[in-house]
Amino acid sequence: MRGSVRGVPGDRHSYRVCARIELSGGKMIKVALIGIGHVARYQIEAMSNVDGLILTDAYDIDPSRAKNLPASVVFHETLQDLISNSKADIFLISTPNMTHFEIGMEVIEKGRSVLLEKPICTTQEELEMIIEASEKKGVFTSVAFHASFAQDVDWWLNNNNGNELGKLLGFNSGFFDPYITKGKVSPISKSLGGSWIDSGINALSVISKFIHPSTLKITEARMTSIEGIECQQVQGLSIFSFKNEGHCGHGVIDTNWSLNVNRKTTRLWYENADILLHHSLESVFRVEGDSAVLIKDLRNNNARLTNHYTSLFVQLTTDYTQGKQNIKHAAMIHELLFSAMSERDQYLVK
Ligand SMILES: NC(=O)c1ccc[n+]([C@@H]2O[C@H](COP(=O)([O-])OP(=O)(O)OC[C@H]3O[C@@H](n4cnc5c(N)ncnc54)[C@H](O)[C@@H]3O)[C@@H](O)[C@H]2O)c1
């Protein structure tokens, strides 16, 4: 698959450009995958859909995961072996959210380029250390914001013609996963940390396609954990204000693991109608009053995550060859993520 993916508003300002990377004619970008878990299946399938990119190497702390790799991929027994012996151009770090920082630092400090799964890390201090190390080593450092590559997001960015709907006044994003049932976090979700750290970043990455993150301010947040339920946030909610075309807008991001609901949506409030980007259904609706009218169904035979990663890797091939990394943009989004997690906003239910 070939194609282009529309950029973020204000991209030129938020992308940091590192040295242009020379790949001689027809040469493929080689990727090494670190972490062969749930999402790897979609990443591997997506890579096989994209010209100019190839998975060559992989490593997982659990060697039994090697069985999930295509036969052509070399599995390494240790991270050190992977970093020292792989000829990969980019190391995709797709391990549990709490481990991105440590593994990312190790790879960057060895002078190798990284594509970090979201969130890059879990604190503002770690974020600053990653940026400092990346600048010092001069390596390509980008973040895989898969949710922002949803087909519905891309379609609406390309089809919101003119000002028919007027200014964007606000938004309401709901990112809900059914990861807590019977008062327990499902074992496969523990590695994701909590609803806000895992999904707040996804919602923010979508919103940042419509509203430049530098204009978003958090006015209030609430991160709720419940004693005995092993996750950082059962629910994470944040309220935003922003400036858009001289107008002061407002928005809400709500993430929750305890509703037994698997649904991700972003509702954009324009002056003349609301647009519902239904990420789970890969569809776009126009909402007026009580009725939601389907205006585009983008589903195809691929899984939603395969579609996300296919578009993400198409963009990566261009960005990598042009030395265009999204770390500066990613930093702004993560600052909002962490700011909502400040101590004053934590609620522990006993
Ligand atoms: N689960 C999803 O739907 C989804 C979607 C998009 C992005 N992501 C992101 O992808 C990443 C991985 O998520 P997942 O759901 O695949 O997690 P997972 O827990 O299913 O898989 C993580 C893998 O990393 C391995 N691992 C753990 N510690 C390691 C270490 N120190 N070194 C090497 N390997 C290690 C584990 O053995 C496992 O195979 C996360 O950052 C998550 O935010 C997940």
CSV table of C-alpha atoms in Angstrom, one decimal, residues 119-269:
chain,number,residue,atom,x,y,z
A,119,PRO,CA,2.8,6.6,26.2
A,120,ILE,CA,6.5,7.2,25.8
A,121,CYS,CA,6.9,7.0,29.6
A,122,THR,CA,4.9,7.7,32.7
A,123,THR,CA,6.2,10.9,34.2
A,124,GLN,CA,7.3,14.4,33.0
A,125,GLU,CA,10.8,13.8,34.4
A,126,GLU,CA,11.2,10.7,32.3
A,127,LEU,CA,9.9,12.5,29.2
A,128,GLU,CA,12.6,15.2,29.6
A,129,MET,CA,15.3,12.6,30.0
A,130,ILE,CA,14.2,10.8,26.8
A,131,ILE,CA,14.2,14.1,24.9
A,132,GLU,CA,17.6,15.1,26.3
A,133,ALA,CA,19.1,11.7,25.4
A,134,SER,CA,17.6,11.7,21.9
A,135,GLU,CA,19.0,15.2,21.2
A,136,LYS,CA,22.4,14.3,22.6
A,137,LYS,CA,22.7,11.1,20.5
A,138,GLY,CA,21.0,12.8,17.5
A,139,VAL,CA,18.8,9.7,16.8
A,140,PHE,CA,15.4,9.6,15.1
A,141,THR,CA,12.8,9.5,17.9
A,142,SER,CA,9.1,9.2,17.2
A,143,VAL,CA,6.0,8.0,19.0
A,144,ALA,CA,3.4,5.6,17.6
A,145,PHE,CA,0.1,7.4,18.1
A,146,HIS,CA,-1.9,4.7,16.5
A,147,ALA,CA,-5.3,6.2,17.5
A,148,SER,CA,-4.6,9.4,15.6
A,149,PHE,CA,-4.3,7.3,12.4
A,150,ALA,CA,-7.9,6.0,12.6
A,151,GLN,CA,-9.6,6.1,9.2
A,152,ASP,CA,-12.5,8.1,10.5
A,153,VAL,CA,-10.1,10.8,11.8
A,154,ASP,CA,-8.3,11.0,8.5
A,155,TRP,CA,-11.5,11.0,6.5
A,156,TRP,CA,-13.0,13.9,8.5
A,157,LEU,CA,-9.7,15.9,8.2
A,158,ASN,CA,-9.9,15.5,4.4
A,159,ASN,CA,-13.6,16.0,4.0
A,160,ASN,CA,-14.4,18.9,6.4
A,161,ASN,CA,-14.6,21.2,3.5
A,162,GLY,CA,-14.6,24.9,4.1
A,163,ASN,CA,-16.6,26.3,7.0
A,164,GLU,CA,-19.9,24.7,6.4
A,165,LEU,CA,-20.1,23.6,10.0
A,166,GLY,CA,-18.6,26.7,11.4
A,167,LYS,CA,-15.9,27.0,14.1
A,168,LEU,CA,-14.9,24.1,16.3
A,169,LEU,CA,-16.3,25.0,19.7
A,170,GLY,CA,-15.4,21.9,21.7
A,171,PHE,CA,-15.1,18.2,21.9
A,172,ASN,CA,-16.1,15.2,24.1
A,173,SER,CA,-13.9,12.1,23.8
A,174,GLY,CA,-14.9,8.8,25.4
A,175,PHE,CA,-12.3,6.0,25.4
A,176,PHE,CA,-13.7,3.0,27.2
A,177,ASP,CA,-12.2,-0.4,27.6
A,178,PRO,CA,-13.8,-3.4,29.4
A,179,TYR,CA,-10.7,-4.2,31.3
A,180,ILE,CA,-12.2,-4.4,34.8
A,181,THR,CA,-14.9,-7.0,35.5
A,182,LYS,CA,-15.9,-8.6,38.8
A,183,GLY,CA,-13.8,-6.0,40.6
A,184,LYS,CA,-10.5,-7.2,39.0
A,185,VAL,CA,-8.3,-6.0,36.2
A,186,SER,CA,-8.1,-8.7,33.5
A,187,PRO,CA,-4.6,-10.2,33.5
A,188,ILE,CA,-3.9,-9.2,29.8
A,189,SER,CA,-4.6,-5.5,30.7
A,190,LYS,CA,-2.4,-5.1,33.7
A,191,SER,CA,0.6,-4.2,31.6
A,192,LEU,CA,-1.3,-1.1,30.3
A,193,GLY,CA,-1.3,0.6,33.7
A,194,GLY,CA,-4.6,2.4,33.9
A,195,SER,CA,-7.4,4.0,31.9
A,196,TRP,CA,-5.9,7.5,31.7
A,197,ILE,CA,-2.3,6.6,31.1
A,198,ASP,CA,-3.2,4.1,28.4
A,199,SER,CA,-6.2,5.8,26.7
A,200,GLY,CA,-5.9,9.4,27.7
A,201,ILE,CA,-2.9,9.6,25.5
A,202,ASN,CA,-4.9,8.1,22.6
A,203,ALA,CA,-7.7,10.6,23.0
A,204,LEU,CA,-5.2,13.5,23.2
A,205,SER,CA,-3.4,12.3,20.0
A,206,VAL,CA,-6.8,12.4,18.2
A,207,ILE,CA,-7.7,15.8,19.5
A,208,SER,CA,-4.3,17.2,18.6
A,209,LYS,CA,-5.2,16.5,14.9
A,210,PHE,CA,-7.9,19.2,15.2
A,211,ILE,CA,-6.6,21.5,17.9
A,212,HIS,CA,-2.9,22.3,18.3
A,213,PRO,CA,-1.8,20.9,21.7
A,214,SER,CA,0.0,24.1,22.6
A,215,THR,CA,-3.4,25.8,22.8
A,216,LEU,CA,-5.0,23.2,25.1
A,217,LYS,CA,-5.1,23.9,28.8
A,218,ILE,CA,-6.3,21.6,31.5
A,219,THR,CA,-8.9,23.3,33.7
A,220,GLU,CA,-9.8,20.3,35.9
A,221,ALA,CA,-9.0,16.6,36.1
A,222,ARG,CA,-10.0,13.6,38.2
A,223,MET,CA,-8.0,10.4,38.3
A,224,THR,CA,-9.9,7.7,40.3
A,225,SER,CA,-8.3,4.6,41.7
A,226,ILE,CA,-10.1,2.0,43.8
A,227,GLU,CA,-8.4,0.2,46.6
A,228,GLY,CA,-8.0,-3.5,45.7
A,229,ILE,CA,-8.3,-2.9,41.9
A,230,GLU,CA,-4.9,-3.2,40.5
A,231,CYS,CA,-4.6,-0.3,38.1
A,232,GLN,CA,-3.5,3.3,38.3
A,233,GLN,CA,-6.8,4.8,37.1
A,234,VAL,CA,-10.2,3.0,37.0
A,235,GLN,CA,-11.4,6.3,35.5
A,236,GLY,CA,-9.4,9.3,34.2
A,237,LEU,CA,-11.3,12.4,33.3
A,238,SER,CA,-10.0,15.8,32.2
A,239,ILE,CA,-11.6,19.1,31.2
A,240,PHE,CA,-9.9,21.4,28.7
A,241,SER,CA,-10.1,24.9,27.4
A,242,PHE,CA,-8.6,26.1,24.2
A,243,LYS,CA,-8.4,29.0,21.8
A,244,ASN,CA,-9.6,28.6,18.3
A,245,GLU,CA,-10.1,31.4,15.7
A,246,GLY,CA,-10.6,33.9,18.5
A,247,HIS,CA,-13.1,31.7,20.3
A,248,CYS,CA,-12.6,30.1,23.7
A,249,GLY,CA,-13.6,26.4,23.4
A,250,HIS,CA,-14.0,23.6,25.9
A,251,GLY,CA,-13.5,19.9,25.8
A,252,VAL,CA,-13.8,16.7,27.9
A,253,ILE,CA,-11.8,13.5,27.7
A,254,ASP,CA,-13.2,10.6,29.7
A,255,THR,CA,-11.5,7.2,30.0
A,256,ASN,CA,-12.9,4.3,32.0
A,257,TRP,CA,-12.1,0.6,32.4
A,258,SER,CA,-15.0,-0.3,34.7
A,259,LEU,CA,-18.1,0.2,32.5
A,260,ASN,CA,-17.7,-3.1,30.7
A,261,VAL,CA,-17.9,-1.0,27.5
A,262,ASN,CA,-15.5,-1.3,24.6
A,263,ARG,CA,-16.1,2.0,22.7
A,264,LYS,CA,-13.9,4.8,21.6
A,265,THR,CA,-15.5,8.0,20.2
A,266,THR,CA,-14.6,11.6,19.7
A,267,ARG,CA,-17.5,14.1,19.3
A,268,LEU,CA,-16.5,17.4,17.8
A,269,TRP,CA,-18.8,20.3,18.5
